[in-house]
XYZ file of C-alpha atoms in Angstrom:
785
model
C -97.705 19.910 37.634
C -95.965 22.781 36.983
C -91.724 22.943 37.646
C -91.912 24.516 41.021
C -94.005 21.901 42.339
C -91.403 19.210 41.447
C -88.166 20.903 42.990
C -88.797 18.959 45.993
C -89.103 15.425 44.772
C -86.426 15.734 41.775
C -83.800 16.972 43.877
C -84.727 14.217 46.058
C -84.200 11.657 43.194
C -80.704 13.523 42.246
C -79.724 12.868 46.391
C -80.486 9.988 47.218
C -81.335 7.915 43.872
C -79.313 4.478 44.422
C -80.940 2.001 41.803
C -79.776 0.101 38.374
C -78.770 2.424 35.272
C -81.660 1.932 32.668
C -80.430 -0.280 29.363
C -79.946 1.088 26.362
C -81.611 -1.827 23.849
C -81.162 -0.892 19.957
C -84.490 0.073 20.255
C -86.032 2.359 23.072
C -88.901 0.558 25.245
C -92.319 0.299 23.878
C -91.408 1.023 19.812
C -91.300 -0.257 16.832
C -87.743 -0.582 15.332
C -87.262 2.585 12.651
C -86.563 0.787 9.345
C -86.835 4.251 7.135
C -83.614 4.166 5.499
C -84.033 7.440 3.754
C -83.014 11.279 5.296
C -85.966 11.760 7.707
C -85.583 15.465 6.689
C -86.460 14.928 2.647
C -89.379 12.006 4.503
C -91.083 14.917 6.833
C -90.832 17.816 4.070
C -92.413 14.803 1.299
C -95.231 14.122 3.696
C -95.984 18.019 4.368
C -96.644 18.806 0.851
C -98.872 15.250 0.140
C -100.489 16.617 2.903
C -100.619 19.949 1.593
C -101.602 19.113 -1.730
C -104.590 16.705 -0.200
C -106.095 19.353 1.439
C -106.352 21.684 -1.410
C -108.414 19.063 -2.978
C -110.237 18.372 -0.306
C -110.979 22.058 0.348
C -112.339 22.279 -3.073
C -114.558 19.775 -2.285
C -115.781 20.621 0.813
C -116.501 24.798 -0.314
C -120.105 24.584 -1.608
C -120.662 23.586 1.436
C -119.231 27.176 3.272
C -122.138 29.234 1.433
C -125.407 30.233 2.285
C -126.868 31.737 -0.944
C -130.204 33.020 -0.822
C -130.713 32.853 -4.007
C -135.379 33.663 -3.672
C -134.263 37.105 -4.886
C -131.727 39.575 -6.968
C -132.030 41.936 -3.622
C -131.803 38.533 -1.067
C -129.321 36.762 -2.935
C -127.299 40.796 -2.590
C -127.623 40.865 0.591
C -126.815 37.309 1.555
C -122.982 37.717 -0.376
C -122.079 40.574 2.112
C -120.648 38.073 4.902
C -118.099 36.829 1.887
C -117.629 39.866 0.102
C -116.498 41.480 3.685
C -114.204 38.458 4.199
C -112.538 38.103 1.217
C -112.019 42.381 1.734
C -109.923 41.346 4.311
C -107.971 38.736 2.921
C -107.279 40.712 -0.125
C -106.517 43.908 2.536
C -108.609 45.776 0.192
C -109.714 47.475 3.524
C -108.822 50.946 3.683
C -111.539 53.440 3.514
C -110.718 55.468 -0.301
C -110.018 59.305 -0.055
C -112.562 61.141 -1.724
C -110.513 62.785 -4.638
C -111.378 65.102 -7.998
C -113.305 61.955 -9.715
C -110.748 61.431 -13.202
C -108.265 64.221 -13.213
C -106.636 65.122 -16.550
C -103.633 65.905 -17.155
C -103.205 68.587 -19.128
C -99.762 68.744 -18.349
C -98.511 66.142 -19.720
C -94.974 65.535 -21.347
C -97.558 62.990 -23.837
C -96.924 66.855 -25.939
C -99.166 64.064 -28.911
C -102.513 63.993 -27.116
C -104.426 67.050 -26.936
C -106.128 68.986 -24.258
C -109.762 67.845 -23.123
C -112.322 68.376 -25.676
C -110.143 68.273 -28.893
C -109.380 66.420 -31.440
C -105.274 64.206 -32.099
C -105.389 64.279 -35.875
C -108.407 65.576 -37.752
C -111.973 65.113 -37.284
C -111.864 61.342 -38.664
C -110.451 59.856 -35.838
C -113.185 58.236 -33.482
C -110.908 59.003 -30.266
C -108.427 60.563 -28.132
C -105.847 59.845 -25.855
C -105.839 61.150 -22.700
C -103.509 60.776 -19.826
C -105.219 61.029 -16.155
C -105.103 60.241 -12.627
C -107.847 59.704 -10.199
C -107.095 59.309 -5.793
C -107.411 55.695 -4.083
C -106.252 56.339 -0.657
C -104.321 58.629 1.572
C -101.131 59.934 -1.021
C -102.011 56.696 -3.231
C -103.501 57.316 -6.991
C -103.567 55.738 -9.967
C -102.196 56.742 -13.443
C -103.687 55.319 -16.919
C -105.013 56.478 -20.062
C -108.636 57.968 -20.756
C -109.780 56.898 -24.675
C -112.445 60.239 -25.631
C -114.943 59.080 -27.829
C -115.345 62.170 -30.374
C -118.281 60.943 -30.628
C -121.167 63.188 -30.315
C -122.581 60.387 -27.459
C -121.339 58.614 -25.240
C -122.695 55.057 -25.072
C -120.833 53.779 -21.824
C -118.627 54.254 -19.586
C -115.672 50.481 -19.252
C -112.265 50.689 -17.249
C -111.139 48.313 -19.218
C -107.496 46.164 -17.375
C -104.060 45.577 -18.873
C -102.280 42.285 -18.177
C -99.318 43.465 -16.191
C -96.723 42.776 -18.535
C -98.116 45.419 -20.672
C -98.749 49.653 -20.043
C -101.323 51.172 -21.146
C -99.883 52.446 -24.551
C -99.435 48.955 -25.754
C -102.923 47.898 -24.028
C -104.736 49.624 -26.669
C -101.684 49.936 -29.405
C -100.156 54.076 -28.279
C -97.361 52.687 -27.707
C -95.829 53.267 -31.652
C -92.713 50.989 -30.527
C -95.017 48.007 -29.655
C -97.381 45.677 -31.140
C -101.361 46.655 -30.243
C -101.561 43.408 -27.084
C -105.173 43.326 -27.485
C -108.346 45.476 -29.842
C -110.783 45.663 -27.101
C -110.040 49.209 -24.952
C -109.476 50.761 -28.460
C -112.858 48.712 -29.904
C -114.668 49.928 -26.890
C -113.862 53.507 -27.660
C -114.766 53.850 -30.914
C -118.405 52.110 -30.363
C -118.421 55.338 -28.113
C -117.540 53.998 -24.533
C -115.142 56.339 -22.624
C -112.744 53.696 -21.484
C -110.195 53.874 -18.152
C -106.857 52.028 -18.807
C -105.376 51.785 -15.422
C -101.427 51.060 -14.663
C -100.735 48.080 -13.109
C -97.738 47.639 -11.012
C -96.134 45.741 -13.725
C -93.961 42.641 -13.390
C -90.344 44.017 -14.262
C -87.788 44.886 -11.270
C -86.517 48.303 -12.184
C -87.752 49.600 -8.667
C -87.719 46.707 -6.718
C -85.287 47.973 -4.014
C -83.821 50.406 -1.828
C -80.423 52.232 -3.781
C -78.827 52.454 -0.442
C -78.974 48.849 0.346
C -79.616 46.748 -2.437
C -81.912 46.183 -5.566
C -83.327 42.794 -5.943
C -84.977 41.273 -8.645
C -87.944 40.826 -7.781
C -90.725 42.206 -9.176
C -92.633 45.053 -8.852
C -95.506 43.145 -7.902
C -93.429 41.040 -5.321
C -91.544 43.876 -3.968
C -95.467 44.778 -2.939
C -96.311 41.917 -2.463
C -93.785 41.153 0.625
C -94.315 44.209 2.711
C -98.047 44.555 2.426
C -98.469 41.089 3.587
C -96.906 41.394 7.643
C -99.693 44.182 7.331
C -102.503 42.283 6.004
C -102.493 44.244 2.802
C -102.157 42.493 -0.677
C -100.684 44.558 -3.912
C -104.077 42.901 -5.803
C -106.292 44.908 -3.276
C -104.954 48.044 -3.666
C -105.217 47.574 -7.352
C -108.426 46.541 -6.922
C -109.404 50.019 -4.204
C -108.284 51.291 -7.638
C -110.672 50.460 -9.765
C -113.157 50.960 -6.700
C -112.079 54.279 -6.932
C -112.447 54.619 -11.008
C -116.140 53.363 -10.562
C -116.594 56.127 -7.798
C -115.231 58.971 -10.354
C -117.635 57.251 -13.636
C -120.446 57.099 -10.918
C -119.930 60.407 -10.334
C -119.875 61.005 -14.353
C -123.324 59.277 -14.371
C -124.515 61.798 -11.598
C -123.353 65.318 -13.112
C -124.801 63.659 -16.385
C -127.645 62.563 -15.242
C -127.259 59.511 -17.514
C -127.529 56.049 -16.176
C -124.743 54.239 -18.174
C -123.488 50.939 -18.424
C -120.201 51.182 -16.213
C -118.458 48.194 -17.811
C -115.351 46.408 -16.058
C -112.419 44.455 -18.652
C -110.057 42.751 -17.840
C -107.229 40.763 -19.826
C -104.847 38.101 -17.513
C -103.053 39.902 -14.583
C -106.403 42.873 -15.889
C -108.956 39.679 -15.995
C -108.319 39.063 -11.770
C -108.369 42.125 -10.605
C -111.944 42.628 -13.049
C -113.420 39.632 -11.639
C -112.854 40.614 -8.127
C -113.784 44.187 -8.543
C -116.889 43.268 -9.499
C -117.595 40.297 -6.766
C -116.978 43.399 -4.400
C -119.122 45.705 -6.296
C -122.617 45.378 -7.280
C -122.648 48.847 -9.282
C -120.609 46.795 -11.997
C -123.706 46.570 -14.348
C -120.983 44.126 -16.666
C -118.218 41.872 -16.628
C -115.464 40.555 -18.737
C -113.010 38.422 -17.626
C -110.072 36.930 -20.395
C -107.580 34.866 -20.417
C -107.495 34.367 -16.594
C -110.632 32.027 -15.600
C -109.611 29.086 -14.573
C -109.249 26.710 -11.569
C -107.030 28.093 -8.669
C -105.831 24.989 -6.832
C -102.731 25.291 -8.800
C -102.084 28.398 -7.363
C -99.322 28.018 -5.542
C -97.279 27.461 -8.874
C -98.163 30.774 -10.197
C -96.092 33.838 -8.815
C -96.404 34.818 -5.190
C -98.076 38.427 -6.078
C -101.285 35.778 -6.477
C -100.819 34.238 -2.727
C -104.134 34.999 -0.846
C -103.840 33.924 2.849
C -107.403 31.322 3.449
C -108.245 31.871 -0.559
C -109.503 28.479 -1.222
C -111.250 27.759 2.065
C -113.932 29.339 0.086
C -113.001 31.933 -2.682
C -112.685 29.116 -6.274
C -112.956 31.491 -9.325
C -116.326 29.833 -10.011
C -117.523 31.135 -5.908
C -115.894 34.905 -6.943
C -117.833 34.390 -10.698
C -120.893 33.691 -8.725
C -120.467 37.078 -6.304
C -121.132 39.286 -9.488
C -124.722 36.953 -10.265
C -127.054 37.877 -11.998
C -124.985 40.187 -13.550
C -124.006 39.721 -16.999
C -119.935 38.071 -16.929
C -118.426 37.368 -20.527
C -115.477 34.410 -19.471
C -112.747 34.739 -22.204
C -110.278 31.410 -22.638
C -107.610 33.336 -24.420
C -104.212 33.657 -24.419
C -102.143 35.994 -22.288
C -98.346 36.820 -21.587
C -96.650 33.878 -20.234
C -94.355 34.873 -16.927
C -91.897 32.434 -15.140
C -89.641 33.813 -12.263
C -87.264 34.704 -10.650
C -85.918 36.128 -13.388
C -82.077 36.026 -13.799
C -80.116 38.429 -11.378
C -78.102 40.949 -13.417
C -74.430 41.929 -11.517
C -76.296 44.818 -9.469
C -79.419 42.711 -8.306
C -79.351 40.429 -5.394
C -81.606 37.308 -6.516
C -84.385 35.828 -3.952
C -87.657 36.225 -5.431
C -90.133 33.923 -6.039
C -90.575 30.889 -8.139
C -93.624 30.428 -10.045
C -95.343 30.977 -13.602
C -98.410 32.067 -15.270
C -99.274 30.200 -18.537
C -102.640 30.407 -20.907
C -105.041 28.190 -19.012
C -106.021 24.832 -20.573
C -109.847 25.235 -22.250
C -111.371 21.669 -21.076
C -110.168 23.783 -17.027
C -112.111 26.889 -17.770
C -114.700 24.605 -18.770
C -115.154 22.807 -15.437
C -114.256 25.699 -13.654
C -117.206 27.610 -16.041
C -119.382 24.947 -15.185
C -119.327 25.757 -11.310
C -120.506 29.394 -11.888
C -122.908 27.969 -14.511
C -124.965 26.091 -11.493
C -124.472 29.335 -9.489
C -126.587 31.376 -12.006
C -129.631 28.224 -13.118
C -129.726 28.524 -9.245
C -130.688 32.688 -10.013
C -132.753 32.012 -12.873
C -129.921 34.111 -14.636
C -128.043 31.600 -16.747
C -128.641 33.515 -19.942
C -126.270 35.957 -17.990
C -123.213 33.924 -18.699
C -120.984 33.289 -21.126
C -118.211 31.480 -22.014
C -116.323 32.386 -25.336
C -113.222 31.082 -26.774
C -110.408 32.778 -28.294
C -109.090 30.739 -31.207
C -108.339 27.421 -31.389
C -108.891 25.367 -27.459
C -108.688 28.800 -26.463
C -105.457 30.158 -27.250
C -106.394 32.983 -29.714
C -105.901 36.221 -28.512
C -107.756 38.320 -26.240
C -110.443 40.836 -27.282
C -111.768 37.927 -29.340
C -115.062 39.303 -31.870
C -116.918 37.565 -30.487
C -116.630 38.077 -26.751
C -116.821 41.748 -27.752
C -119.893 41.995 -29.634
C -120.799 39.832 -26.086
C -119.676 43.093 -24.162
C -122.036 45.240 -25.799
C -124.858 43.054 -26.057
C -124.375 42.741 -22.028
C -124.347 47.039 -22.119
C -127.005 47.290 -24.282
C -125.599 49.072 -26.435
C -126.072 48.875 -30.528
C -122.800 47.749 -32.643
C -121.193 50.700 -34.823
C -120.974 49.091 -38.225
C -116.951 50.567 -38.704
C -114.224 49.629 -40.772
C -111.326 49.486 -37.522
C -108.374 51.109 -39.307
C -104.870 51.503 -37.173
C -104.802 52.348 -33.616
C -103.545 56.087 -32.908
C -99.797 56.312 -31.976
C -98.467 58.462 -29.549
C -95.451 60.363 -31.097
C -93.528 61.869 -28.392
C -91.954 59.831 -25.421
C -93.810 58.006 -23.475
C -92.702 58.377 -19.188
C -94.510 54.606 -18.604
C -90.690 54.303 -16.587
C -91.986 57.642 -14.573
C -95.449 57.053 -13.779
C -94.479 53.354 -12.753
C -91.702 54.796 -10.490
C -94.513 57.031 -8.729
C -97.150 54.163 -8.584
C -94.604 51.468 -6.734
C -93.076 54.184 -4.651
C -96.374 55.536 -3.329
C -97.482 51.660 -2.323
C -94.269 51.473 -0.709
C -95.044 55.027 0.852
C -98.243 53.428 2.304
C -97.105 50.338 3.527
C -93.962 51.875 5.496
C -96.359 54.496 7.089
C -98.723 50.981 7.976
C -95.898 49.656 9.155
C -94.511 52.109 11.858
C -98.573 52.834 13.259
C -98.652 49.267 13.383
C -97.547 48.662 17.161
C -100.891 51.226 17.980
C -103.353 48.395 16.362
C -101.353 46.239 18.802
C -101.078 47.411 22.008
C -104.927 48.625 21.146
C -105.362 44.948 20.748
C -103.119 43.598 23.888
C -103.880 46.127 25.974
C -107.255 44.307 26.638
C -106.396 41.494 28.585
C -106.567 41.752 32.455
C -103.019 42.344 33.947
C -103.648 42.543 37.201
C -102.206 39.015 38.720
C -100.151 36.711 36.958
C -103.488 34.062 37.018
C -105.581 36.542 35.653
C -103.759 37.211 32.978
C -102.895 33.383 32.570
C -107.051 32.957 31.618
C -106.755 36.109 29.339
C -104.378 34.433 27.896
C -106.079 31.654 26.451
C -108.156 34.335 24.156
C -105.166 36.226 22.538
C -103.589 32.200 22.507
C -106.597 30.929 19.689
C -106.596 34.466 18.240
C -102.675 33.842 17.843
C -102.618 30.181 16.780
C -106.708 30.238 14.314
C -105.486 33.840 13.069
C -101.693 34.782 12.503
C -100.766 30.318 12.453
C -103.618 28.715 11.148
C -105.120 25.931 13.215
C -104.685 22.314 12.153
C -107.480 19.670 13.357
C -105.658 18.176 16.465
C -103.699 14.387 16.134
C -105.981 11.638 16.589
C -103.988 9.101 15.592
C -101.478 6.691 17.636
C -98.416 7.965 17.265
C -97.092 3.929 16.225
C -93.198 5.608 17.896
C -90.127 4.061 15.824
C -86.690 4.285 17.547
C -83.349 2.944 16.268
C -80.372 4.008 18.578
C -77.875 6.015 15.973
C -75.072 7.076 18.877
C -72.813 6.031 21.512
C -71.182 8.196 23.584
C -69.177 7.805 27.421
C -71.968 10.488 29.035
C -75.255 9.796 26.231
C -76.804 7.281 24.329
C -78.794 8.583 21.419
C -81.925 7.843 19.326
C -83.054 8.389 15.990
C -87.733 8.232 16.831
C -90.345 9.075 14.779
C -93.796 9.838 15.386
C -97.182 9.643 13.310
C -98.953 13.158 13.184
C -101.554 12.882 10.273
C -101.482 10.670 7.366
C -98.492 11.741 5.446
C -97.037 13.635 7.902
C -94.578 12.471 11.134
C -92.082 13.877 13.881
C -88.916 12.623 13.775
C -85.451 13.361 16.173
C -82.774 12.510 18.018
C -83.346 12.101 21.397
C -80.569 11.562 24.028
C -80.218 9.928 27.068
C -77.358 10.551 29.729
C -75.729 7.325 30.647
C -76.446 7.605 34.382
C -79.657 7.989 33.936
C -81.486 5.149 36.963
C -84.189 3.582 36.370
C -87.601 5.210 38.428
C -85.801 8.374 37.634
C -87.812 11.269 36.413
C -85.248 13.982 34.903
C -85.935 17.256 33.035
C -85.818 17.365 29.639
C -84.634 20.366 27.010
C -86.607 20.223 23.528
C -82.729 21.306 21.388
C -84.041 22.806 18.158
C -82.428 23.756 15.312
C -82.278 25.971 13.046
C -83.029 26.718 8.698
C -81.972 24.055 7.140
C -80.484 22.844 10.059
C -80.956 18.816 10.969
C -80.935 17.352 14.838
C -76.841 15.892 14.922
C -75.643 19.402 14.600
C -76.828 20.583 17.730
C -75.364 17.549 18.266
C -72.282 17.939 16.326
C -68.591 18.341 18.440
C -65.789 21.232 17.020
C -65.454 20.459 12.683
C -68.315 19.642 12.057
C -70.213 22.265 9.856
C -72.578 22.568 12.625
C -70.317 23.397 15.569
C -69.671 27.153 15.319
C -73.712 28.336 15.715
C -74.286 25.494 17.500
C -71.726 25.046 19.770
C -73.000 21.053 20.350
C -75.157 22.924 22.912
C -77.365 19.439 22.980
C -74.585 17.220 23.778
C -73.805 19.987 26.791
C -76.704 19.698 27.911
C -76.893 16.095 27.899
C -73.163 16.092 29.871
C -75.227 18.518 32.495
C -77.821 15.435 32.786
C -80.894 16.547 31.406
C -82.678 14.102 28.725
C -82.586 16.339 25.234
C -85.066 16.028 22.931
C -83.607 17.672 19.610
C -86.539 17.709 16.879
C -86.542 17.976 13.368
C -88.183 21.137 11.978
C -89.819 20.913 8.061
C -87.794 24.335 7.614
C -85.206 22.612 5.401
C -84.960 22.046 0.990
C -85.166 25.400 0.196
C -87.810 25.474 -2.838
C -88.920 22.177 -1.249
C -89.798 23.288 2.622
C -90.855 27.246 0.888
C -93.298 26.098 -1.741
C -95.294 24.292 1.332
C -95.433 27.624 2.553
C -97.105 28.807 -0.490
C -99.369 25.464 -0.427
C -100.556 26.219 2.801
C -101.011 30.036 2.994
C -104.017 29.809 0.178
C -106.166 27.628 3.369
C -105.009 30.139 5.756
C -102.389 28.072 7.417
C -98.519 27.914 7.890
C -95.308 26.416 8.033
C -96.477 26.456 11.922
C -99.016 25.309 11.460
C -97.593 21.262 10.830
C -94.970 22.403 13.227
C -96.761 23.013 16.210
C -99.018 19.493 15.907
C -95.632 17.880 15.529
C -94.511 18.983 18.757
C -97.500 18.563 20.895
C -97.423 15.054 19.151
C -93.578 14.677 20.937
C -94.547 15.557 23.731
C -97.447 13.792 24.816
C -95.016 10.965 23.723
C -92.116 12.133 25.583
C -94.145 13.144 29.000
C -95.225 9.200 28.547
C -91.617 7.944 29.530
C -90.203 6.339 32.248
C -87.564 8.843 32.947
C -88.945 12.558 31.617
C -90.705 14.862 33.947
C -93.252 15.984 32.247
C -93.492 19.645 34.602
C -90.076 19.905 32.999
C -89.983 19.731 29.855
C -88.088 23.660 28.505
C -87.270 24.569 25.079
C -84.147 26.101 23.263
C -83.939 26.906 19.782
C -81.170 28.728 17.787
C -82.127 31.295 13.851
C -84.909 30.013 12.982
C -85.419 27.779 16.099
C -85.127 30.923 17.403
C -88.364 31.226 15.609
C -90.354 28.530 16.822
C -89.665 29.324 20.568
C -91.514 32.551 20.125
C -94.170 30.198 18.231
C -94.937 26.731 19.596
C -94.090 27.353 23.498
C -95.888 30.272 24.156
C -98.812 27.961 22.447
C -98.325 25.082 24.294
C -98.647 24.995 27.797
C -96.611 21.315 27.748
C -94.018 23.477 27.386
C -92.598 25.093 31.396
C -90.097 27.359 29.670
C -88.386 28.900 26.552
C -85.351 30.305 24.975
C -85.042 32.312 22.107
C -81.333 32.496 20.472
C -79.894 34.359 17.496
C -83.232 35.429 16.225
C -85.379 37.606 18.647
C -85.930 40.878 17.211
C -88.291 43.922 16.491
C -89.723 41.463 13.790
C -93.063 42.692 12.592
C -89.859 46.139 11.440
C -87.382 43.236 9.544
C -89.387 41.567 7.703
C -91.682 45.011 6.008
C -89.168 47.154 6.524
C -87.223 49.159 2.916
C -85.144 50.734 4.416
C -83.398 48.409 6.811
C -80.416 46.832 5.554
C -80.977 43.372 8.188
C -85.052 43.487 6.367
C -86.235 40.205 4.616
C -87.121 42.811 2.078
C -83.634 41.724 0.329
C -82.847 38.285 0.568
C -84.646 34.574 -0.358
C -87.155 33.997 1.973
C -89.941 34.717 0.136
C -91.851 32.725 2.370
C -90.909 33.898 5.815
C -93.468 36.880 5.970
C -96.690 36.150 7.768
C -100.174 37.192 7.206
C -101.160 40.670 8.310
C -98.653 39.598 11.833
C -98.540 43.835 11.632
C -101.990 43.870 13.476
C -102.077 40.662 15.668
C -98.500 40.177 17.530
C -95.219 40.678 17.094
C -91.994 39.217 18.907
C -93.309 41.264 22.746
C -97.069 39.637 22.342
C -95.811 36.535 21.521
C -93.728 35.975 24.500
C -96.376 37.802 26.678
C -97.969 34.338 26.078
C -95.203 32.634 28.072
C -96.295 34.356 31.498
C -96.366 33.147 34.047
C -93.804 30.738 32.794
C -89.824 32.161 32.634
C -88.773 33.242 29.523
C -85.419 33.757 28.272
C -83.413 36.260 25.071
C -79.922 35.474 23.756
C -78.823 37.610 21.847
C -74.908 38.321 20.520
C -73.344 41.615 19.678
C -72.379 40.820 16.248
C -75.229 38.450 15.112
C -76.266 40.278 11.513
C -79.437 39.093 11.816
C -81.080 42.299 13.588
C -79.929 45.735 15.420
C -78.932 45.444 19.389
C -81.715 48.218 19.085
C -83.794 45.968 17.876
C -84.250 43.502 20.182
C -83.526 45.082 23.085
C -86.506 47.447 21.928
C -88.709 43.923 21.733
C -87.112 42.851 24.336
C -88.487 45.557 26.988
C -91.447 45.016 26.620
C -91.277 41.675 27.611
C -89.535 42.592 31.001
C -91.742 44.995 31.439
C -95.136 42.721 31.749
C -93.436 40.476 33.705
C -92.505 42.836 35.459
C -95.613 44.320 36.219
C -97.578 41.240 37.206
C -94.520 39.993 39.860
C -92.412 37.714 37.753
C -89.607 40.098 36.721
C -87.752 36.613 38.494
C -88.564 34.786 35.602
C -87.700 36.451 32.333
C -84.106 37.781 31.346
C -81.693 38.090 28.072
C -77.924 37.980 27.893
C -76.476 40.199 25.372
C -72.504 38.841 24.531
C -69.939 39.099 22.524
C -70.297 36.613 19.587
C -72.387 36.216 16.498
C -75.260 34.019 15.121
C -74.617 31.478 17.650
C -75.260 29.376 21.430
C -73.191 30.760 23.391
C -74.395 28.402 26.461
C -73.537 30.994 29.182
C -76.631 32.617 30.786
C -79.282 30.138 29.094
C -77.427 27.330 30.912
C -78.147 29.540 34.024
C -81.377 29.461 33.339
C -82.053 26.012 32.664
C -80.354 25.159 35.514
C -82.761 27.192 37.625
C -86.257 27.428 36.274
C -85.850 23.389 35.835
C -84.772 23.036 39.468
C -81.685 20.248 37.780
C -77.790 21.406 39.553
C -74.980 22.248 38.078
C -72.447 19.381 36.959
């Protein structure tokens, strides 16, 4: 039964009903007494937290069953990995075609005046290598920059890409910075052994260029600054840097071809560089030998690491062991070693905004490394390649410096290079100014520009995707919409199994007013996950009568009482007691508790969920589904007339929950509707989340899946409305009007223009309660009082 079909019976009910009012006992009928004495929002968030952590552990146990490896031969194994490589490329955003460049371009006009032109030695003929600044092309407008250590020996014995930790410059990594201690002997030792060593600059963990001087500078690391905007567009700072490594591999393959040689190509990295070395080698079988130092360990705690390591859907299939297994049967050396320890957020400087995400990096404990290594070992053994995998422990229990003698000798052995018997002297130093900061600025800005270009073009991708639906009629669209609805739920939000446990409803009366009675309600959704809210029943509700329901949703850091409390309360300026006002109009009202409350306590839920391809709305949707089922079973509810009205984060809910749940017969989005992808990813708009503390807000690849207009299409043919205050700082009126215009056209083209509207009003981020109330009366078929 839909809204229109129930019009006649509901109207007759209103005009002729003479039964007695329903009773209002301390506990609602068919519910158990609610005895929880903690705040329900805290219970809810803590329960979801336990659920998410349990799911991560369950995913680890289930991971092996998701792999179908053909170990009959190295060729068959490599072919069987291709679907996994494709998926991994997608989730790290390494999907853009690389440009064909000119190989490694040595920068003869560099400001590093102490560096000699190619083919000459730095000081005298006793030096074993030269230091050459270089760059190479990666993507359109994106280069990699760094150093090349060029051996002075007559014979080149190997080609190495040595990747530093993100806290080190290339100069510090190889000991060339006279003002800093040599980070590790790894790169220069390989150069002294006769290897060409390419050292890329990584996007650093500094904050210098994170922001827009015309708007605000932030305390985000450069890596988080790139991560935020890229994540919204299905890209990632990790994917960009893997592309830089693969572009370097392209150049070294070309070097081999031009030289008529077959020198081994090796990738070796430390810390963040170790992560990138493993990722790059897992994806690229052209890499012959790999060294991962100071990174390898179980990743079930990745949600505690800096947010630039947050990868959507990573842990369903790709722990470190599985990624290392994708390198098999090629030689892989894992080194347990100390790495630079990092804690974010940094304390904001006076001229910077706070809001960076929390996270920390610390040296892995050796037993954890060994446990993960054992899982990789089983993969190598299945290929009869156990001798190609090694674990090297640096120092006491893996706390020694990266690039230990044993690890480096193992690396040379796997490269089939004979070690030179030469005493290591001091590293070469660059004695002229090192413009590492200018280079870092170029590298950051190139990725910002590339990502902002993707942002600009993302609407075209969405238009092409959504134009494939049948819009010839409302009925045709309703059938088409199911495919899009599944796509949004599965790819953008992340779907949990349908709730199957009994709801076990509990309730207690908490409000008594002349116009209504209020009950706190708790329902079970999953183990540890509850749905909760406040049900408001009009005191003139009669036995046997069925009325429409309005679900009134609070915003960020809110609670249901915010939508009910009157003047003088903390919630009244934004909510205007709209739940109470609607129940006074005769509607039944339900005000749910949503889990976006508790600052980092709820924001880290997003981190714990993203790694399994889930988001905060993965829990909110089942919560609402269970709530709707329970509401529909109540004797005074007309299940065909349940509408939704949400403010702010509740407005965010309005375009994510009702579009996917057909049990809602209409939706109203207040104080949130806008060009959402732009708001998230733009570095040029003051209202952008790039400058705020909502680090959880970014949704994987939303820019190429669905913006607010496309999400709103999924409401059709059901009624949909937007409420917008001219002074609402969430966005510009122009953004709201631009995005809503697409929805208006969509409805009108299918003859549904009377089912959608927008109301602008003079006011801030608040409920207006004028046009929206009329919209509810009209489409829920309930007369105004």
